[in-house]
Amino acid sequence: MSVPDPTALGAEMLALMHELWDHPRSLTGDGVRRTLAGLDGHVAVEMHEVPTGAHLYDWTVPEEWTLRRAWIDGPDGRRIADTAEGALHVVGYSEPGRHTLPLAELRGHLHTLPDYPDRVPFRTSYWKRGWGFCVSERTARSLVEGDYEVVIDADLAPGSLTYGEAVLPGQGGGEVLISTPICHPGLANDNLSGVALLAVLARVLSTQASRWHTYRFLWSPATLGPLAWLAANEANLGKLVAGLSPMCVGDPGPFTYKASRRGDTLVDRAARLALARSGAEHRLLDFVPWGGDERQFCSPGFDLPVGALMRTPPGHYPENHTSADDLDFVTEEALGESCRMYLDVIELIEADRRFLSTCPKGEPQLGRRELTNRMGGQKGDDHEMAMFWNLSMADGEHSLLDATERSGLPVATIRDAAEALVGAELLRPVETRPRPVETTGGDAEAA
Ligand code: ZN
């Protein structure tokens, strides 16, 4: 697999993030739909709608929230918060309405960050009715006594929850899921960087001549989105050989890989190997039951092989969930390196292919088949070493990834050598055996 230049990938991701920046994303609503439609130039995304009231395991899809604009005008005529100026200014899922109220009462509806007086926080209230605004601490301190006019021009009504999926079919029977949240408005690293990463990854993978696995890309609102997808796909989960949940892939921090709940699955091996071989600074974390979409995929009723490859995890950088997580906080370089690392991991996941040697008793004679023209006494090159490793691993149990790990050779060298051996009829592919399906009895009714 030829890997494009990380600088170009980073520029493509950042340009897409600028295009998508203004869409008012939330748990539901048109901001999500417009964001998904905005991925069109990269990949065709199929939108799925799950109606209000649908049961998703222990959760129920709430009413749809459509924000047009929300603002607060002060007694001195000053507009102190306006979603036209910044998407974070209104608490997500604020109830529509108009209010006139004195400063003391207004303060009970204002959220600030006293430690960072110039930043506006990001707050939501999906499950508790009410309304609120987010302003900088500096603005809150400057407010004068008097009556304030509050307008929340929005709808909160039965509708649906939207998620998007794109599928790139492969030749083998296995599937790889790459899933990212799409519910944050006006924040760049968390989670618009992941939205852009998936679009660019899908575009790049769609140009590859062939894929072994099928790739499923999922953009969905946090918690409910993955649950809606799981409910709709429960019968097919046995095909899932690996999954990744990208979040926060645009900050300049070192890479972080958080393992799947099982910790020793294909994606865990591929991510650790890609990071180790890249030479990039990184840390490896064990699974914890909080974080991104992997929380749902790795819950014990599913226990899917899904890990999270990030830069700085959410909650671990002070700009997270504040107006400082903007398009200037992410860098083209970090975005591009992240995309490149994902492609490296995917290339290793693609090496999850098994072969049987047609000549397992002793070494086959390579020279007779013109697979080597080395003279006796001469040391073999990487391609020849890769052939020996492939022949040694070709017991139907070990994969090209095993050969890559144990040989220390690049996966591309291992793959090319395997192709040469297949061409010489010394290897034949073993059909993949999807994990048996164990449905867990979810009673969901996702559309
Ligand atoms: Zn977040």
Coordinates of C-alpha atoms and ligand atoms in Angstrom, one line a residue:
M1 CA 0.0 0.0 0.0
S2 CA 1.6 3.3 -1.0
V3 CA 1.1 5.9 1.7
P4 CA 0.4 9.5 0.7
D5 CA 2.5 12.3 2.0
P6 CA 1.4 13.2 5.6
T7 CA 1.7 16.9 4.8
A8 CA -0.9 16.6 2.1
L9 CA -3.1 14.5 4.3
G10 CA -3.0 17.1 7.1
A11 CA -3.8 19.9 4.7
E12 CA -6.8 17.9 3.4
M13 CA -8.1 17.2 6.9
L14 CA -7.7 20.8 8.1
A15 CA -9.4 22.2 5.0
L16 CA -12.3 19.8 5.6
M17 CA -12.5 20.9 9.3
H18 CA -12.8 24.5 8.2
E19 CA -15.6 23.6 5.8
L20 CA -17.5 21.7 8.6
W21 CA -16.7 24.1 11.4
D22 CA -20.0 26.1 11.5
H23 CA -22.5 23.3 11.4
P24 CA -24.4 23.3 14.7
R25 CA -23.7 19.7 15.7
S26 CA -25.4 18.2 18.7
L27 CA -26.7 14.8 19.9
T28 CA -29.3 15.2 17.1
G29 CA -30.4 17.6 14.5
D30 CA -29.5 19.2 11.2
G31 CA -25.9 20.1 12.3
V32 CA -25.1 16.4 12.3
R33 CA -26.9 15.9 8.9
R34 CA -25.1 18.9 7.3
T35 CA -21.8 17.6 8.7
L36 CA -22.4 14.2 7.1
A37 CA -23.5 15.7 3.8
G38 CA -20.3 17.8 3.9
L39 CA -18.2 14.6 3.7
D40 CA -19.5 14.0 0.2
G41 CA -16.4 15.2 -1.6
H42 CA -14.4 12.5 0.2
V43 CA -16.7 9.5 0.6
A44 CA -20.4 8.7 0.0
V45 CA -22.0 8.5 3.4
E46 CA -25.3 6.7 4.0
M47 CA -27.4 8.5 6.6
H48 CA -29.5 6.4 9.1
E49 CA -32.2 8.0 11.2
V50 CA -33.4 6.4 14.5
P51 CA -36.7 7.9 15.7
T52 CA -37.3 9.7 18.9
G53 CA -38.5 7.1 21.5
A54 CA -36.6 4.2 20.0
H55 CA -35.0 2.0 22.7
L56 CA -31.3 1.4 22.3
Y57 CA -30.5 -1.1 25.1
D58 CA -30.8 0.9 28.3
W59 CA -31.2 4.2 26.5
T60 CA -34.0 6.0 24.7
V61 CA -33.6 8.4 21.7
P62 CA -34.6 11.8 23.0
E63 CA -36.4 14.6 21.1
E64 CA -34.5 16.2 18.3
W65 CA -33.0 19.6 19.1
T66 CA -32.7 22.2 16.3
L67 CA -31.0 25.4 17.2
R68 CA -31.5 28.4 15.0
R69 CA -29.9 31.1 17.2
A70 CA -29.7 31.9 20.9
W71 CA -28.5 35.2 22.5
I72 CA -28.6 37.4 25.6
D73 CA -29.1 41.2 25.5
G74 CA -28.1 43.2 28.6
P75 CA -29.8 46.2 30.1
D76 CA -27.1 48.4 28.6
G77 CA -28.0 47.1 25.1
R78 CA -24.8 45.0 25.0
R79 CA -25.2 41.4 23.5
I80 CA -23.3 39.3 26.0
A81 CA -23.7 35.9 24.3
D82 CA -24.7 35.0 20.8
T83 CA -24.4 31.6 19.1
A84 CA -23.9 33.5 15.8
E85 CA -20.5 34.4 17.3
G86 CA -19.6 31.0 18.8
A87 CA -21.5 27.7 18.8
L88 CA -20.5 27.0 22.4
H89 CA -22.5 30.0 23.8
V90 CA -25.7 28.1 24.4
V91 CA -25.9 24.9 26.5
G92 CA -26.7 22.0 24.2
Y93 CA -30.3 20.9 24.3
S94 CA -31.5 24.2 26.0
E95 CA -35.2 24.4 26.0
P96 CA -36.6 27.0 23.4
G97 CA -38.0 30.1 24.9
R98 CA -37.8 33.8 25.7
H99 CA -37.1 35.1 29.2
T100 CA -36.7 38.5 30.8
L101 CA -34.9 38.2 34.1
P102 CA -32.7 40.2 36.5
L103 CA -28.9 39.6 36.7
A104 CA -29.0 37.6 39.9
E105 CA -31.4 35.1 38.3
L106 CA -29.5 35.1 35.0
R107 CA -26.3 34.1 36.8
G108 CA -27.9 30.8 37.8
H109 CA -28.0 30.0 34.0
L110 CA -24.5 31.1 33.2
H111 CA -21.5 28.7 32.9
T112 CA -17.9 30.0 33.0
L113 CA -14.3 28.7 33.5
P114 CA -12.9 30.8 36.4
D115 CA -9.4 29.2 35.9
Y116 CA -9.4 30.3 32.3
P117 CA -11.2 33.7 32.3
D118 CA -11.1 34.2 28.5
R119 CA -12.4 30.8 27.5
V120 CA -16.0 29.8 26.9
P121 CA -16.8 26.3 28.2
F122 CA -18.8 23.6 26.3
R123 CA -21.8 22.3 28.2
T124 CA -24.8 20.1 27.3
S125 CA -27.9 19.0 29.1
Y126 CA -29.2 16.2 27.0
W127 CA -31.1 14.4 29.7
K128 CA -32.2 17.2 32.1
R129 CA -34.6 19.8 30.8
G130 CA -33.6 23.5 31.3
W131 CA -31.6 26.1 29.6
G132 CA -28.2 27.8 30.0
F133 CA -25.5 29.9 28.4
C134 CA -21.7 29.6 28.4
V135 CA -19.7 32.8 28.5
S136 CA -16.1 33.7 29.5
E137 CA -15.5 34.5 33.2
R138 CA -14.3 38.0 32.1
T139 CA -17.7 38.6 30.4
A140 CA -19.6 37.3 33.5
R141 CA -17.6 39.6 35.8
S142 CA -18.4 42.6 33.6
L143 CA -22.2 42.3 33.8
V144 CA -24.2 45.3 35.1
E145 CA -27.4 45.1 37.3
G146 CA -30.7 45.2 35.5
D147 CA -33.0 43.0 33.4
Y148 CA -31.6 40.7 30.7
E149 CA -33.4 39.5 27.6
V150 CA -32.8 35.9 26.7
V151 CA -33.8 34.3 23.4
I152 CA -33.4 30.6 22.6
D153 CA -34.8 30.2 19.0
A154 CA -34.8 26.4 18.7
D155 CA -37.1 23.4 18.4
L156 CA -37.1 20.5 20.8
A157 CA -39.6 18.0 19.3
P158 CA -40.0 14.4 18.1
G159 CA -37.6 13.7 15.3
S160 CA -34.7 11.4 15.0
L161 CA -31.1 10.7 15.8
T162 CA -28.8 10.6 12.8
Y163 CA -25.7 8.6 12.1
G164 CA -23.6 8.1 9.0
E165 CA -21.9 5.0 7.6
A166 CA -19.6 4.4 4.7
V167 CA -18.6 0.9 3.6
L168 CA -15.6 -0.1 1.5
P169 CA -15.9 -3.8 0.6
G170 CA -12.9 -6.2 0.8
Q171 CA -12.1 -9.6 -0.5
G172 CA -11.9 -11.5 2.8
G173 CA -14.8 -12.2 5.2
G174 CA -13.5 -9.9 8.0
E175 CA -14.7 -6.4 8.7
V176 CA -12.9 -3.4 10.3
L177 CA -14.9 -0.7 12.1
I178 CA -13.6 2.9 12.4
S179 CA -15.9 5.0 14.5
T180 CA -15.8 8.6 15.7
P181 CA -18.2 10.9 17.5
I182 CA -19.8 13.8 15.6
C183 CA -21.8 15.6 18.3
H184 CA -19.6 18.5 19.4
P185 CA -20.2 22.0 17.9
G186 CA -17.4 24.6 17.7
L187 CA -14.6 22.4 18.9
A188 CA -11.8 21.2 16.7
N189 CA -9.7 18.5 18.3
D190 CA -12.6 16.9 20.1
N191 CA -14.3 15.8 17.9
L192 CA -14.1 17.4 14.5
S193 CA -10.5 16.1 13.9
G194 CA -11.8 12.5 14.1
V195 CA -14.7 13.3 11.7
A196 CA -12.1 14.6 9.2
L197 CA -9.7 11.7 9.8
L198 CA -12.4 9.1 8.9
A199 CA -13.3 11.0 5.7
V200 CA -9.7 11.2 4.5
L201 CA -9.0 7.6 5.5
A202 CA -12.0 6.4 3.6
R203 CA -11.0 8.5 0.5
V204 CA -7.4 7.1 0.6
L205 CA -8.5 3.5 1.2
S206 CA -11.1 3.7 -1.6
T207 CA -8.2 4.4 -4.1
Q208 CA -6.3 1.3 -3.1
A209 CA -6.4 -1.4 -5.7
S210 CA -7.6 -4.0 -3.3
R211 CA -8.5 -4.5 0.3
W212 CA -8.5 -7.7 2.2
H213 CA -10.9 -6.6 4.9
T214 CA -14.2 -4.7 4.5
Y215 CA -13.9 -1.2 6.1
R216 CA -16.9 0.3 7.9
F217 CA -16.7 4.0 8.8
L218 CA -19.1 5.3 11.4
W219 CA -19.8 8.9 12.3
S220 CA -22.3 9.1 15.1
P221 CA -23.3 11.1 18.2
A222 CA -21.6 9.9 21.3
T223 CA -23.0 7.0 23.3
L224 CA -26.4 6.7 21.4
G225 CA -24.8 6.6 18.0
P226 CA -22.6 3.5 18.6
L227 CA -25.5 1.9 20.4
A228 CA -27.8 2.6 17.4
W229 CA -25.2 1.1 15.1
L230 CA -24.7 -2.0 17.4
A231 CA -28.4 -2.5 17.6
A232 CA -28.8 -2.4 13.8
N233 CA -25.7 -4.7 13.2
E234 CA -25.8 -7.1 16.1
A235 CA -26.2 -10.2 13.9
N236 CA -23.0 -9.3 11.9
L237 CA -20.7 -8.4 14.8
G238 CA -18.9 -11.8 14.4
K239 CA -17.3 -10.5 11.2
L240 CA -15.5 -7.7 13.1
V241 CA -11.8 -8.5 13.2
A242 CA -10.7 -5.1 14.4
G243 CA -11.9 -1.7 15.3
L244 CA -10.5 1.8 16.0
S245 CA -12.1 4.8 17.7
P246 CA -10.2 7.9 16.8
M247 CA -10.6 11.0 18.9
C248 CA -8.4 14.1 19.4
V249 CA -6.0 13.4 16.5
G250 CA -5.1 17.0 15.7
D251 CA -3.2 18.3 18.8
P252 CA 0.6 18.3 18.8
G253 CA 0.9 15.9 21.8
P254 CA 2.4 12.4 21.4
F255 CA 0.3 9.5 20.3
T256 CA -1.7 7.5 22.8
Y257 CA -3.0 4.0 22.2
K258 CA -5.7 2.7 24.5
A259 CA -6.1 -1.0 24.2
S260 CA -9.3 -2.9 23.7
R261 CA -11.0 -4.5 26.7
R262 CA -9.4 -7.9 25.7
G263 CA -6.1 -6.2 25.2
D264 CA -4.5 -8.8 22.9
T265 CA -6.6 -8.6 19.8
L266 CA -5.5 -7.9 16.2
V267 CA -5.9 -4.1 16.5
D268 CA -3.9 -4.1 19.7
R269 CA -1.0 -5.9 18.1
A270 CA -1.2 -3.8 14.9
A271 CA -1.4 -0.4 16.8
R272 CA 1.5 -1.3 19.1
L273 CA 3.7 -2.5 16.3
A274 CA 2.9 0.5 14.1
L275 CA 3.7 2.9 16.9
A276 CA 6.9 1.0 18.0
R277 CA 8.2 0.9 14.4
S278 CA 7.4 4.5 13.6
G279 CA 9.8 5.9 16.2
A280 CA 7.2 8.4 17.2
E281 CA 6.8 9.3 20.8
H282 CA 3.8 7.5 22.2
R283 CA 2.3 5.9 25.3
L284 CA 0.3 2.7 25.6
L285 CA -2.7 2.6 28.0
D286 CA -4.7 -0.4 29.2
F287 CA -8.4 -0.4 28.7
V288 CA -10.5 1.7 31.0
P289 CA -14.3 1.8 30.8
W290 CA -14.5 5.5 29.9
G291 CA -13.4 7.5 26.9
G292 CA -14.9 7.5 23.4
D293 CA -17.0 5.2 21.3
E294 CA -15.0 2.2 22.5
R295 CA -16.9 2.4 25.8
Q296 CA -20.0 0.9 24.0
F297 CA -18.1 -1.5 21.6
C298 CA -16.1 -2.9 24.5
S299 CA -19.0 -3.3 27.0
P300 CA -19.1 -6.9 28.2
G301 CA -22.2 -7.8 26.2
F302 CA -20.2 -7.1 23.0
D303 CA -16.5 -7.2 24.0
L304 CA -15.5 -6.2 20.5
P305 CA -11.8 -5.8 19.5
V306 CA -11.9 -2.0 19.4
G307 CA -9.0 0.2 20.5
A308 CA -8.5 4.0 20.6
L309 CA -5.6 5.6 18.8
M310 CA -5.4 9.3 19.8
R311 CA -2.9 12.0 20.4
T312 CA -3.9 13.6 23.8
P313 CA -7.0 11.8 25.2
P314 CA -10.0 13.9 25.9
G315 CA -10.0 15.3 29.4
H316 CA -6.2 15.4 29.5
Y317 CA -5.5 18.8 27.9
P318 CA -6.8 22.1 29.4
E319 CA -8.3 23.3 26.1
N320 CA -10.6 20.3 26.0
H321 CA -14.3 21.3 26.0
T322 CA -13.5 25.0 25.9
S323 CA -13.4 27.6 23.1
A324 CA -9.6 27.2 23.1
D325 CA -10.0 23.9 21.3
D326 CA -10.4 25.7 18.0
L327 CA -9.0 25.4 14.5
D328 CA -5.8 27.1 15.7
F329 CA -5.2 24.5 18.4
V330 CA -4.9 21.7 15.9
T331 CA -2.0 21.5 13.5
E332 CA -1.7 20.3 9.9
E333 CA 1.4 18.4 10.9
A334 CA -0.3 16.5 13.8
L335 CA -3.4 15.8 11.7
G336 CA -1.3 14.4 8.8
E337 CA 0.9 12.3 11.1
S338 CA -2.2 10.9 12.7
C339 CA -3.7 10.0 9.4
R340 CA -0.4 8.4 8.4
M341 CA -0.3 6.4 11.6
Y342 CA -3.9 5.1 11.0
L343 CA -2.8 4.0 7.5
D344 CA 0.2 2.2 9.0
V345 CA -2.0 0.4 11.5
I346 CA -4.5 -0.5 8.8
E347 CA -1.7 -1.9 6.6
L348 CA -0.8 -4.2 9.5
I349 CA -4.5 -5.1 10.1
E350 CA -4.6 -6.0 6.4
A351 CA -1.7 -8.5 7.1
D352 CA -4.2 -10.6 9.1
R353 CA -4.0 -13.3 6.4
R354 CA -3.1 -16.9 6.8
F355 CA -1.6 -19.3 4.3
L356 CA -0.7 -22.9 4.1
S357 CA 2.6 -24.1 2.6
T358 CA 2.1 -26.6 -0.2
C359 CA 5.6 -27.9 0.7
P360 CA 5.7 -27.9 4.5
K361 CA 8.2 -30.8 5.0
G362 CA 11.6 -29.2 4.7
E363 CA 12.4 -26.1 2.7
P364 CA 11.1 -25.8 -0.8
Q365 CA 13.8 -25.3 -3.4
L366 CA 13.5 -21.6 -4.3
G367 CA 16.2 -21.5 -6.9
R368 CA 14.6 -24.1 -9.0
R369 CA 11.5 -21.9 -9.1
E370 CA 13.5 -18.8 -10.0
L371 CA 12.4 -17.2 -6.7
T372 CA 16.1 -16.5 -5.9
N373 CA 19.2 -16.1 -8.0
R374 CA 21.5 -15.9 -4.9
M375 CA 24.7 -17.9 -5.3
G376 CA 25.6 -20.5 -2.6
G377 CA 27.4 -18.8 0.3
Q378 CA 25.8 -15.4 -0.5
K379 CA 23.5 -13.9 2.2
G380 CA 19.8 -13.5 1.2
D381 CA 18.2 -10.1 0.9
D382 CA 15.1 -8.9 2.7
H383 CA 12.8 -10.3 0.0
E384 CA 14.3 -13.7 0.4
M385 CA 14.3 -13.5 4.2
A386 CA 10.6 -12.6 3.9
M387 CA 9.9 -15.7 1.8
F388 CA 11.5 -17.9 4.5
W389 CA 9.5 -16.2 7.2
N390 CA 6.3 -16.6 5.2
L391 CA 7.0 -20.3 4.5
S392 CA 7.8 -20.8 8.2
M393 CA 4.6 -19.1 9.3
A394 CA 2.4 -20.9 6.6
D395 CA 0.8 -23.4 8.9
G396 CA -2.7 -22.0 8.6
E397 CA -2.5 -20.6 12.1
H398 CA 0.0 -17.8 11.8
S399 CA -0.5 -14.7 9.7
L400 CA 1.5 -12.3 7.7
L401 CA 1.3 -10.1 10.8
D402 CA 3.1 -12.8 12.7
A403 CA 5.7 -13.0 10.0
T404 CA 6.0 -9.2 10.1
E405 CA 6.3 -9.0 13.9
R406 CA 8.8 -11.9 14.2
S407 CA 11.0 -11.0 11.2
G408 CA 11.4 -7.3 12.0
L409 CA 10.8 -6.8 8.3
P410 CA 8.5 -4.2 6.8
V411 CA 5.0 -5.5 6.3
A412 CA 5.2 -4.5 2.6
T413 CA 8.2 -6.8 2.1
I414 CA 6.4 -9.6 3.8
R415 CA 3.3 -9.1 1.7
D416 CA 5.3 -8.9 -1.6
A417 CA 7.1 -12.1 -0.7
A418 CA 3.9 -13.9 0.1
E419 CA 2.5 -12.8 -3.3
A420 CA 5.6 -14.2 -5.0
L421 CA 5.1 -17.5 -3.1
V422 CA 1.5 -17.7 -4.0
G423 CA 2.4 -17.1 -7.6
A424 CA 4.9 -20.0 -7.4
E425 CA 2.1 -22.2 -5.8
L426 CA 4.2 -22.6 -2.6
L427 CA 1.5 -20.9 -0.6
R428 CA -2.2 -21.1 -0.8
P429 CA -4.6 -18.8 1.2
V430 CA -6.7 -20.1 4.1
E431 CA -10.2 -18.8 4.2
T432 CA -10.9 -16.5 7.2
R433 CA -13.1 -17.9 9.8
P434 CA -15.3 -15.2 11.3
R435 CA -15.9 -15.4 15.0
P436 CA -19.2 -17.2 15.8
V437 CA -22.0 -14.8 16.3
E438 CA -23.3 -14.4 19.9
T439 CA -26.2 -12.1 19.9
T440 CA -26.8 -10.7 23.3
G441 CA -30.5 -10.2 23.2
G442 CA -30.6 -6.4 22.8
D443 CA -34.2 -5.4 22.1
A444 CA -33.3 -2.3 20.1
E445 CA -35.3 -1.2 17.1
A446 CA -33.0 1.1 15.2
A447 CA -34.3 2.2 11.9
Ligands
ZN1 ZN -15.8 15.7 24.2

